[in-house]
Amino acid sequence: MAYKIKKPCSDKERIDFIIKYNHNQGLLIEETENFLYALEYDEIMENDLPIKDANFSKKQEQKEKEKIAMLSMTPLDFIKALESIGIPYTTIKQLCEENEEVDKQLRFCNMVYRGNELLDQFAKQFGITSEQLDLLFISKGN
């Protein structure tokens, strides 16, 4: 439940409120005509009142997907990660020769990003699911 302070309030009360809830706890500060609110992480303002965000879980899931998509490793680390789960280098090399785009990614790019859809297609050829590929990038193949 959001924290609030009724207006008007002194400058000291306002500053103390903001320091306590925003600076120290990272809560979002929202101001209305009558109140200063510090919203919990799962709250939003609607009609000048704080309410639970019905889409909070979906937003968090989307943020996590975006975070995972930005994970990266070098092409060599990616190949080593595949080898660590039992895929021989000769098989990886053969599939790269059959897929020119993936071959370019692994030969000429400095980094391989999890969000690259080519990797999903490539991994499917090894029977690797999207979730398993996520875990490879999260653990960096370790």
Coordinates of C-alpha atoms in Angstrom, one line a residue:
M1 CA 0.0 0.0 0.0
A2 CA 1.3 3.4 -1.0
Y3 CA 2.7 5.8 1.6
K4 CA 1.3 9.3 1.6
I5 CA 1.7 12.7 3.2
K6 CA -1.1 15.3 3.2
K7 CA -0.5 18.6 1.6
P8 CA 0.2 21.3 2.5
C9 CA 3.3 20.1 4.3
S10 CA 6.5 21.9 5.3
D11 CA 9.5 21.8 3.0
K12 CA 11.3 19.7 5.7
E13 CA 8.4 17.2 5.8
R14 CA 8.4 17.0 2.0
I15 CA 12.2 16.5 1.7
D16 CA 12.1 13.9 4.5
F17 CA 9.3 12.0 2.8
I18 CA 11.1 12.0 -0.5
I19 CA 14.4 10.9 1.1
K20 CA 12.8 8.2 3.1
Y21 CA 10.7 6.6 0.3
N22 CA 12.5 7.5 -2.9
H23 CA 16.2 7.9 -2.1
N24 CA 16.3 5.2 0.6
Q25 CA 13.7 2.7 -0.7
G26 CA 13.6 3.5 -4.4
L27 CA 9.8 4.0 -4.5
L28 CA 8.3 6.2 -7.2
I29 CA 7.0 9.6 -5.9
E30 CA 3.7 10.9 -7.3
E31 CA 2.1 14.2 -6.5
T32 CA -1.6 15.1 -6.6
E33 CA -3.3 18.2 -5.5
N34 CA -3.9 16.9 -1.9
F35 CA -1.2 14.3 -1.3
L36 CA 2.4 13.3 -2.0
Y37 CA 2.5 9.5 -2.6
A38 CA 5.3 7.0 -2.5
L39 CA 4.1 4.1 -4.7
E40 CA 5.0 0.5 -4.0
Y41 CA 6.6 -1.4 -7.0
D42 CA 3.3 -3.0 -8.0
E43 CA 1.3 0.2 -7.8
I44 CA 0.3 2.9 -10.3
M45 CA -1.7 6.1 -10.1
E46 CA -5.2 6.1 -11.5
N47 CA -7.6 9.0 -11.1
D48 CA -5.2 10.6 -8.6
L49 CA -5.3 7.5 -6.4
P50 CA -2.7 4.7 -6.0
I51 CA -4.0 1.2 -7.1
K52 CA -2.5 -2.2 -7.6
D53 CA -1.2 -2.6 -11.2
A54 CA -3.1 -5.5 -12.7
N55 CA -0.4 -5.9 -15.3
F56 CA 2.5 -5.9 -12.9
S57 CA 3.4 -9.6 -13.4
K58 CA 3.2 -9.3 -17.2
K59 CA 5.4 -6.2 -17.1
Q60 CA 8.0 -8.0 -14.9
E61 CA 8.0 -11.0 -17.2
Q62 CA 8.6 -8.7 -20.2
K63 CA 11.4 -6.9 -18.4
E64 CA 13.0 -10.3 -17.6
K65 CA 12.7 -11.4 -21.3
E66 CA 14.3 -8.1 -22.4
K67 CA 17.1 -8.6 -19.9
I68 CA 17.8 -12.1 -21.1
A69 CA 17.7 -11.0 -24.7
M70 CA 20.6 -8.6 -24.1
L71 CA 22.8 -11.3 -22.6
S72 CA 25.8 -12.0 -24.7
M73 CA 28.9 -14.1 -25.0
T74 CA 31.7 -14.4 -27.5
P75 CA 31.1 -16.9 -30.4
L76 CA 33.9 -19.1 -29.0
D77 CA 32.1 -19.1 -25.6
F78 CA 28.9 -20.0 -27.3
I79 CA 30.5 -23.0 -29.1
K80 CA 32.1 -24.1 -25.8
A81 CA 28.7 -23.8 -24.1
L82 CA 27.2 -26.1 -26.7
E83 CA 30.1 -28.5 -26.3
S84 CA 29.5 -28.4 -22.5
I85 CA 26.0 -29.8 -23.0
G86 CA 27.3 -32.7 -25.2
I87 CA 27.2 -31.3 -28.7
P88 CA 30.5 -32.2 -30.5
Y89 CA 32.4 -29.4 -32.3
T90 CA 32.2 -31.4 -35.6
T91 CA 28.4 -31.3 -35.4
I92 CA 28.4 -27.6 -34.7
K93 CA 30.8 -27.0 -37.6
Q94 CA 28.7 -29.0 -40.0
L95 CA 25.5 -27.1 -39.1
C96 CA 27.3 -23.8 -39.5
E97 CA 28.4 -24.8 -42.9
E98 CA 24.7 -25.6 -43.8
N99 CA 23.5 -22.2 -42.3
E100 CA 25.4 -19.3 -43.8
E101 CA 23.8 -16.7 -41.5
V102 CA 24.7 -18.5 -38.3
D103 CA 28.2 -19.2 -39.7
K104 CA 28.7 -15.4 -40.3
Q105 CA 27.5 -14.7 -36.7
L106 CA 29.9 -17.2 -35.2
R107 CA 32.9 -16.3 -37.4
F108 CA 32.7 -12.5 -37.8
C109 CA 30.8 -11.0 -34.9
N110 CA 32.5 -10.0 -31.6
M111 CA 29.5 -11.0 -29.5
V112 CA 26.5 -13.3 -29.9
Y113 CA 23.3 -12.0 -28.3
R114 CA 20.6 -14.2 -26.8
G115 CA 17.9 -12.1 -28.5
N116 CA 19.2 -13.1 -31.9
E117 CA 16.4 -15.3 -33.4
L118 CA 18.9 -17.1 -35.6
L119 CA 20.3 -18.7 -32.4
D120 CA 16.8 -20.2 -31.6
Q121 CA 16.6 -21.7 -35.1
F122 CA 20.2 -23.0 -34.8
A123 CA 19.6 -24.5 -31.3
K124 CA 16.5 -26.3 -32.5
Q125 CA 18.6 -28.3 -34.8
F126 CA 20.4 -29.7 -31.7
G127 CA 17.1 -30.3 -29.9
I128 CA 17.8 -27.3 -27.6
T129 CA 14.7 -25.5 -26.3
S130 CA 14.5 -21.7 -26.0
E131 CA 14.5 -22.1 -22.2
Q132 CA 17.7 -24.2 -22.4
L133 CA 19.3 -21.6 -24.6
D134 CA 18.4 -18.9 -22.1
L135 CA 20.1 -20.9 -19.4
L136 CA 23.2 -21.3 -21.5
F137 CA 23.5 -17.5 -21.7
I138 CA 22.6 -16.9 -18.1
S139 CA 25.3 -19.3 -16.9
K140 CA 27.6 -18.3 -19.8
G141 CA 28.1 -22.0 -20.5
N142 CA 29.5 -22.8 -17.0

